[in-house]
Structure formats: C-alpha cells, structure tokens
Short mmCIF file of C-alpha atoms in Angstrom, two decimals:
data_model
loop_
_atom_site.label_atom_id
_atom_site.label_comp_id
_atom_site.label_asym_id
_atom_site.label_seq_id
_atom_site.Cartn_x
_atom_site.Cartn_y
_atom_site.Cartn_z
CA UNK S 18 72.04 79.71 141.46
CA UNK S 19 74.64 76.60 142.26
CA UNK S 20 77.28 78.47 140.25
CA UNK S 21 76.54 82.03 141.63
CA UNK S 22 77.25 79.58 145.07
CA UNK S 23 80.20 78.58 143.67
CA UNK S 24 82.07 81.46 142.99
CA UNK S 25 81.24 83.02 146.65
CA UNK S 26 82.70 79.60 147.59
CA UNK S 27 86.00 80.61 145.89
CA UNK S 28 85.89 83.99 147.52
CA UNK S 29 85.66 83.08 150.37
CA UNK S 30 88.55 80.39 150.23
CA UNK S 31 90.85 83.70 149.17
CA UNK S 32 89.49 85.93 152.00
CA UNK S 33 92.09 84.52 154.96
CA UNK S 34 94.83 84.55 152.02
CA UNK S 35 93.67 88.09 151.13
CA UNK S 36 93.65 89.19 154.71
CA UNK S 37 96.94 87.55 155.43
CA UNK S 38 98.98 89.04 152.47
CA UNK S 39 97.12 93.02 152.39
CA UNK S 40 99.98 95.18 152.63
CA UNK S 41 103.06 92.61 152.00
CA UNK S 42 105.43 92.64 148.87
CA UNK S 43 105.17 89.68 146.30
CA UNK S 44 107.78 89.81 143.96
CA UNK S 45 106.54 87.95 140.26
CA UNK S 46 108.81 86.81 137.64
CA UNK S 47 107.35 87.29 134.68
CA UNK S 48 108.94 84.79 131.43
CA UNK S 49 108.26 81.93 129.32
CA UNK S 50 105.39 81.06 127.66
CA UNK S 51 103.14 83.36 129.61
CA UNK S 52 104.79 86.26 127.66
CA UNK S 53 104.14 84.84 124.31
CA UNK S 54 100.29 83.48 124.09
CA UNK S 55 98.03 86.37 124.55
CA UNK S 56 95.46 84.50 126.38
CA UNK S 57 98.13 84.24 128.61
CA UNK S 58 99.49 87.59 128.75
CA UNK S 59 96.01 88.98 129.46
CA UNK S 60 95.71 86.77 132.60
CA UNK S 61 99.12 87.57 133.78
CA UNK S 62 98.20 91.09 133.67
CA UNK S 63 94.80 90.95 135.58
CA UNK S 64 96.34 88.85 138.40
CA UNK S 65 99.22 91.81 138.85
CA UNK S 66 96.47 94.18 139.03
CA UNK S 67 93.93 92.21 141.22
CA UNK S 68 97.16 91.94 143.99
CA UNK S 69 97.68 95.75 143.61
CA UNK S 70 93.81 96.25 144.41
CA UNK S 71 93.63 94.47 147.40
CA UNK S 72 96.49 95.87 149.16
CA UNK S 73 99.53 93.31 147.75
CA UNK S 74 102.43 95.63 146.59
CA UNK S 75 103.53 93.50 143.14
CA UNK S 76 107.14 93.87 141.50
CA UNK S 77 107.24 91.99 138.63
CA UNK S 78 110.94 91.65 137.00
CA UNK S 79 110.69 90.02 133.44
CA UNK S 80 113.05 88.40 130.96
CA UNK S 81 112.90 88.11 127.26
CA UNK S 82 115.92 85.37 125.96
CA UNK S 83 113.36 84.72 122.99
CA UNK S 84 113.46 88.28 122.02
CA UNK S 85 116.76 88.34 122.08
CA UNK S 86 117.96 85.23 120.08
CA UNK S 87 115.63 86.71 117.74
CA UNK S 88 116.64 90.65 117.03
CA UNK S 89 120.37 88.73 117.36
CA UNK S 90 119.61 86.13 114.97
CA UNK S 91 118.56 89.67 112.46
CA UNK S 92 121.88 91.34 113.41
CA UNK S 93 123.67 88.04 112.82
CA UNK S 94 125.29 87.67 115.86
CA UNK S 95 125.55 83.98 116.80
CA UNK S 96 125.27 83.59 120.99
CA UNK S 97 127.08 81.04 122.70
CA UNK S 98 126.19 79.81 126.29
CA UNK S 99 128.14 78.35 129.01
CA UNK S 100 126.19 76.94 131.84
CA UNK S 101 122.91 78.64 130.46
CA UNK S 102 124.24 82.03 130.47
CA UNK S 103 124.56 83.40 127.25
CA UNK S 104 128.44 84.96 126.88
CA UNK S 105 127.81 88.53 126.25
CA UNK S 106 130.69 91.10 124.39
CA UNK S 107 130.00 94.63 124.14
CA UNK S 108 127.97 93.98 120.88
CA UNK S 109 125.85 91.62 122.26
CA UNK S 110 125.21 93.61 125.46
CA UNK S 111 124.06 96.58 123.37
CA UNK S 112 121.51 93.95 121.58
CA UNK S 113 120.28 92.85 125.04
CA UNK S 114 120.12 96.26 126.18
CA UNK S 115 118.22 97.82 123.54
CA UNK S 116 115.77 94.72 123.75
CA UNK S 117 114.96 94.14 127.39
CA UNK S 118 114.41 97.87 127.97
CA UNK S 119 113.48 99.66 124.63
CA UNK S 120 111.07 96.64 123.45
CA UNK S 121 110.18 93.85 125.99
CA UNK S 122 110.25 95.96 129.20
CA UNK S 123 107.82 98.71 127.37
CA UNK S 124 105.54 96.09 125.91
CA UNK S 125 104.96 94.66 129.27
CA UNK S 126 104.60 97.76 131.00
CA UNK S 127 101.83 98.38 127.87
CA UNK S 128 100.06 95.26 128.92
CA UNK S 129 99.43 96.10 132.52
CA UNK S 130 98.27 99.50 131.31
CA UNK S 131 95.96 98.25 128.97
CA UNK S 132 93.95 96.01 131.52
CA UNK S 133 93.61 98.88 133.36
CA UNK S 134 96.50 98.81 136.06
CA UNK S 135 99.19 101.49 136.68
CA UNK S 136 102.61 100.32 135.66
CA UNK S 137 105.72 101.52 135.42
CA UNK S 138 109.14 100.25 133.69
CA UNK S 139 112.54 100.88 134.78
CA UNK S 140 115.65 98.45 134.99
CA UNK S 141 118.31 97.97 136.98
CA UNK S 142 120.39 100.77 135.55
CA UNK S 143 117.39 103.56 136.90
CA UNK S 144 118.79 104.69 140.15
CA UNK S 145 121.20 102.16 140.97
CA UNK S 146 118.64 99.56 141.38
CA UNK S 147 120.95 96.76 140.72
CA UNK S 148 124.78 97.00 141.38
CA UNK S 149 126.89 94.42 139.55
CA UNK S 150 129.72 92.43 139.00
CA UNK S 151 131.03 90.56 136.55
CA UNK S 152 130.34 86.73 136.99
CA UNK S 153 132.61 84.24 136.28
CA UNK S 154 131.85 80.76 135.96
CA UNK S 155 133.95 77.82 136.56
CA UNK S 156 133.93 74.79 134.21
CA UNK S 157 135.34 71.51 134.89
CA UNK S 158 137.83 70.50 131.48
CA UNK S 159 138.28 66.92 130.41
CA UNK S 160 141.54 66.41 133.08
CA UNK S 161 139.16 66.97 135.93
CA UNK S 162 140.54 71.05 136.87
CA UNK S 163 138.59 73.81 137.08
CA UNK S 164 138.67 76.67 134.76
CA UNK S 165 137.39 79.99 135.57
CA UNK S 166 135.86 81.47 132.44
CA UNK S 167 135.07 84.90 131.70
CA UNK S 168 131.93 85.29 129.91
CA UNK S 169 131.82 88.84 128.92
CA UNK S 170 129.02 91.25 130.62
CA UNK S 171 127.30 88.82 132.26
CA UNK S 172 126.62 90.41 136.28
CA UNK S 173 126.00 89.12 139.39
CA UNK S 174 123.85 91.44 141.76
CA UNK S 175 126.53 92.17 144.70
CA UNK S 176 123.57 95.59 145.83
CA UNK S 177 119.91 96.22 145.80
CA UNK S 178 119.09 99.53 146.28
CA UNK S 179 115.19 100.02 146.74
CA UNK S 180 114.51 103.36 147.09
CA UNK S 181 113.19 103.96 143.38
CA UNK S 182 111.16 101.36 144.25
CA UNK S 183 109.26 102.37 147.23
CA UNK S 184 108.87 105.49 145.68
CA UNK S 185 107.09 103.81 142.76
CA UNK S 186 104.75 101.67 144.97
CA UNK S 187 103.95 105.40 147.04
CA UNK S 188 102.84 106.70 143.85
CA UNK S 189 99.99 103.78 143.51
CA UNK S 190 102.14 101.93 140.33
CA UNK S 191 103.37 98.47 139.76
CA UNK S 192 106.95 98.54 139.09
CA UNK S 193 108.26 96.37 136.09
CA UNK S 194 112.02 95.91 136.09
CA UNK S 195 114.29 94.65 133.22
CA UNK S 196 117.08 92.48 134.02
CA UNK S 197 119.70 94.72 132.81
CA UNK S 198 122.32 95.96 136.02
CA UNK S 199 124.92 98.70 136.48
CA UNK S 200 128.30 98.26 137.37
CA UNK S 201 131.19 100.38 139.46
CA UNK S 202 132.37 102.02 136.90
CA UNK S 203 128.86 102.71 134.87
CA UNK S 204 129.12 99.31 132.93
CA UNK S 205 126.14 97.83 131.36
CA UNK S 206 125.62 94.13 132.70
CA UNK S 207 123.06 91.08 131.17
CA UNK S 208 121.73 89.69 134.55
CA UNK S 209 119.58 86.62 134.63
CA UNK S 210 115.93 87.28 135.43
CA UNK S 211 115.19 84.84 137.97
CA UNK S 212 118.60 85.97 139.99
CA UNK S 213 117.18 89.34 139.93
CA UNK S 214 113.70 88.54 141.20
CA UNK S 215 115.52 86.89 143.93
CA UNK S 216 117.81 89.23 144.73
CA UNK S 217 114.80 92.16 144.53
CA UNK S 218 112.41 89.56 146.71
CA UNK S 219 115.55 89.57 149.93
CA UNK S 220 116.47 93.50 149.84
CA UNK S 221 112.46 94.08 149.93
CA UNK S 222 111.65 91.29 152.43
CA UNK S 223 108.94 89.82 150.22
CA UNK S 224 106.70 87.47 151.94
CA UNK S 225 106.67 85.71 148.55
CA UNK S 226 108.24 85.01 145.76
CA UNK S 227 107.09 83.79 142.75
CA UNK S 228 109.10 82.29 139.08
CA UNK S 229 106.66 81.48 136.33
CA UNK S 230 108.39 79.10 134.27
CA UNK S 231 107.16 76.60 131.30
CA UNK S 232 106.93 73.23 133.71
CA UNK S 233 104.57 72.24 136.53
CA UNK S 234 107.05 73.00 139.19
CA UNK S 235 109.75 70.61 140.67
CA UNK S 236 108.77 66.94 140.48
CA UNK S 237 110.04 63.49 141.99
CA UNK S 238 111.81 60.63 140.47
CA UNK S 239 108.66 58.87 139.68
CA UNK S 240 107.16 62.12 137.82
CA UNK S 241 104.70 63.96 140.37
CA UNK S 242 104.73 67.33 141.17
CA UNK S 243 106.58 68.05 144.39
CA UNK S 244 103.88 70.56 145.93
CA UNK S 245 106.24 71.71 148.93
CA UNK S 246 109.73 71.23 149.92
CA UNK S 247 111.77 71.88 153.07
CA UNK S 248 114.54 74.68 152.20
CA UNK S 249 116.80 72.28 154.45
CA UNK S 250 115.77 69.42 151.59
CA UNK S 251 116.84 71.06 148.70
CA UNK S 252 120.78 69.79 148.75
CA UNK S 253 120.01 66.03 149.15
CA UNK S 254 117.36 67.13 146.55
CA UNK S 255 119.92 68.45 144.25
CA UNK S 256 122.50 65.54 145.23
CA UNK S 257 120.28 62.61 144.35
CA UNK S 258 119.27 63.87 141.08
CA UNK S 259 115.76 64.39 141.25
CA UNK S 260 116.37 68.16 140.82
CA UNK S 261 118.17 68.44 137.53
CA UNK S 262 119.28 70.91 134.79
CA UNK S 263 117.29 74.16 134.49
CA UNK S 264 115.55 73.49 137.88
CA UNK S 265 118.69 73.86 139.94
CA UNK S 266 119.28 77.25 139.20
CA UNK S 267 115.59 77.88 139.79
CA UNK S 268 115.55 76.07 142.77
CA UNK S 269 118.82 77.77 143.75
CA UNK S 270 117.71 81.28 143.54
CA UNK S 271 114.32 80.00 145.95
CA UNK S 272 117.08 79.11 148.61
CA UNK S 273 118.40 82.13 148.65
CA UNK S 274 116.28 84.63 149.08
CA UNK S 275 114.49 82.25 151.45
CA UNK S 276 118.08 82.44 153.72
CA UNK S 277 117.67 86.09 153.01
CA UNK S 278 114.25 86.43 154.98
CA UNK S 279 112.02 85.91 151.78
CA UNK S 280 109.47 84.17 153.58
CA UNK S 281 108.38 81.75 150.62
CA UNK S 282 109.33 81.14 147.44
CA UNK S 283 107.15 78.87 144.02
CA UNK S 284 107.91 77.63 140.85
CA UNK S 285 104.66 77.95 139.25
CA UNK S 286 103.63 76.97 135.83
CA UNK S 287 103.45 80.27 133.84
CA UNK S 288 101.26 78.15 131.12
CA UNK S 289 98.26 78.11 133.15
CA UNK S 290 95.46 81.02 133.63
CA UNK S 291 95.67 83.04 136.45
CA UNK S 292 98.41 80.81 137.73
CA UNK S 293 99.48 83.39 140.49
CA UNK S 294 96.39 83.92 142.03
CA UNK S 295 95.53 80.10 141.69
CA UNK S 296 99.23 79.84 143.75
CA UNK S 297 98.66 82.64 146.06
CA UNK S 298 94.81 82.14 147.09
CA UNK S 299 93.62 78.51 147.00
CA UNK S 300 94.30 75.59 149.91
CA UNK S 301 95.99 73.61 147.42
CA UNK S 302 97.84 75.70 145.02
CA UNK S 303 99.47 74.57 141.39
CA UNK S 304 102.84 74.63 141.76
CA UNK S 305 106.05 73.66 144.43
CA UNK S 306 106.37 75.87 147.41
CA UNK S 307 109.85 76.08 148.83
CA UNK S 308 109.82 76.93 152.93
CA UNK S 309 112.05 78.19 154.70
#
C-alpha cells in the first residue's frame, strides 16, 4: 500500500506542472547517448508521447554525427572539423543528407510509432522550414588575425517558417525534424541540431526548451551541477572559464532563444530514464535551467 502511496505522491507533484504547461510548445532535442542504448530510446519515446497526451505540443529535432562518421567512414570520406562543425563539400553533404533524413530521421520517427505515439518526420528542406545561409567561421592564426574560413555547406538558420508545423500538431502528430536546411537558391545545408532546436523553440514561442546531451548539465569550478543560471550570468560564466568547450555552444544556443521569448531553456542529461519528464515535472529537476 506505501508504494501505491507513493506513486499518487509523484502524481500529484506533476499535476501544477501538468496544469501549467497543457497546451504550450516544448521543443526536445533529441542526440547522444539516448539515441544509441535502447533502454534509452524506449524512455525517450514514452516521455514524447506522455507530453502529447496531456495537452504539451512536443517538436523534437534530432541529430545523428555518429551515424554519419560512420556511413562516411564506409564511403571513405575522411571529415575534418573546425570549431566542432564538421566542413562539409558537396560529397559530404549528400552523405549527411541521405543519413539524417533517409535513415536516422525515419528510425526515430519508427520509435515514437512503435510506443504507440503519432509521429511524423520531415526536415528543414519540407516546406521551407528552415532557410539558410552559409556560415562562416572565423579562426584566430598563430600572428593573432582573424581568418574567415569557409567551411563548405555548413548553414546558419537566417528563417523559420512554421506553418508545416502547426499543421502537423492540428493533425494530432509529433513532428520530428532533421537538421538538414534549404538555402536561396535550393541549396542543401548541414545545420547543427542544437542551433535548430533553438532556432525552432523562438519562431514557435516555446515555453521550454530542452537539449539532451551526454553530461549532467553545466557545472561549477569545484564540479557540482549548476541547477539554474541567470541568462544575464551566462557571459561572466563563459569569461571565467567555468563554462568551457562543448558547453558554450550549448549554453549559447539557451541564450538565444531565451532573448527570443523562449521562456526557459535545460541541458539535461540524455543518459538518464525519463530524463524529460524528470526535468519538466518534479520540484527539483536533473539538469541546469537557464532563465531568462
């Protein structure tokens, strides 16, 4: 009986968090290790469809860089990155296409299916979802200047354009986007997931949104997990080095679509069960919350 009391404890510690969040948009990247364990996979497909039953429109945009060093590593195509992003010529691009929409998009899509949700795929190419431009990166050489180096079809997302969206969340479905966007001239453009989610969270007004990533969230100096920080924070965060590497991009895209109206943003750790609705519906949550 003390465990039956238990878990109408937890319920009830979700309802206010269920009633607050009926009806708002939650946008969920979707990477890491929680697309490669199944355990995992199976429990980031029941918390998608849980939101979608209770009222919580879910877009999930996912990414797939281990599926694509892979089928490249086949074709023999060696990758190099600068800054993270992996330089992308036509050849490449056509890998990364075929990939992220004919294999990784479709399996996840599959997944949410199979646990009995409605899903359905698309990427930034289906009705103009995502308009791009090439990015260019600058990198500082050994004399201290600053180089601005083209890295091939690599886009940043200048448009959002939701409709196919809203029409997707009318018909009762979960749309699952893949990080691929479309540029002026019908150009096909490799587009960092978490960018994306970001950029899909501000042009949908998401009260929240959410990056699943392979660490605990952002942590301190001494080691502990961060559980909130100030949006106005994050530069002196960034400045005095406790946010480093692969967090400040992260951490980045949180600030802004939080200066875009995104109401919140978390870095959650992806390698945990049911680490969305453990973020979205308990007091304490399991990751860093960034507020704006």
């Amino acid at each position: 009986m003390q465990k039956l009391i238990e878990k109408a404890s937890t319920l009830m510690e979700a309802l206010p968090y269920i009633r607050r969040f009926s009806g708002k948009t939650i946008v969920v990247k979707y990477g890491g290790h929680a697309m490669a364990e199944e355990k995992l996979r199976k429990s980031f497909a029941l918390d998608v469809i849980l939101l979608k039953y209770i009222g919580i429109n879910t877009v999930v945009v996912h990414g797939g860089g281990p599926q694509i060093n892979e089928t490249l590593k086949r074709y023999g195509i060696v990758s190099e990155f600068v800054q993270g992003m992996r330089v992308t010529d036509a050849e490449t691009m056509g890998v990364v296409e075929m990939v992220l929409t004919g294999q990784v998009n479709r399996e996840v899509v599959g997944l949410i299916n199979q646990h009995g949700g409605r899903a359905a795929g698309m990427s930034g190419k289906d009705g103009s979802l995502l308009i791009c431009e090439k990015m260019l990166k600058q990198v500082k050489k050994e004399d201290g200047s600053v180089e601005q180096v083209d890295i091939g079809f690599v886009g940043d997302v200048v448009e959002v354009n939701p409709a196919l969206l809203t029409a997707v969340e009318r018909g009762g479905f979960i749309p699952v986007i893949a990080p691929i966007g479309v540029g002026r001239e019908g150009e096909s453009y490799n587009v960092n997931a978490d960018l994306v989610a970001g950029k899909v969270a501000s042009a949908l007004g998401a009260e929240k949104l959410i990056l699943l990533t392979d660490v605990s969230g952002v942590k301190s100096k001494s080691g502990d997990l961060l559980s909130s920080i100030a949006l106005s924070d994050v530069p002196t965060l960034i400045e005095n080095g406790t946010v480093t590497g692969g967090m400040i991009p992260k951490v980045t895209c949180c600030t802004d679509a939080l200066s875009a109206g995104v109401k919140k943003a978390h870095i959650v750790d992806g390698r945990i069960e049911h680490a969305i609705l453990l973020e979205i519906f308990t007091n304490v949550g399991i990751g860093t919350e960034i507020l704006a």
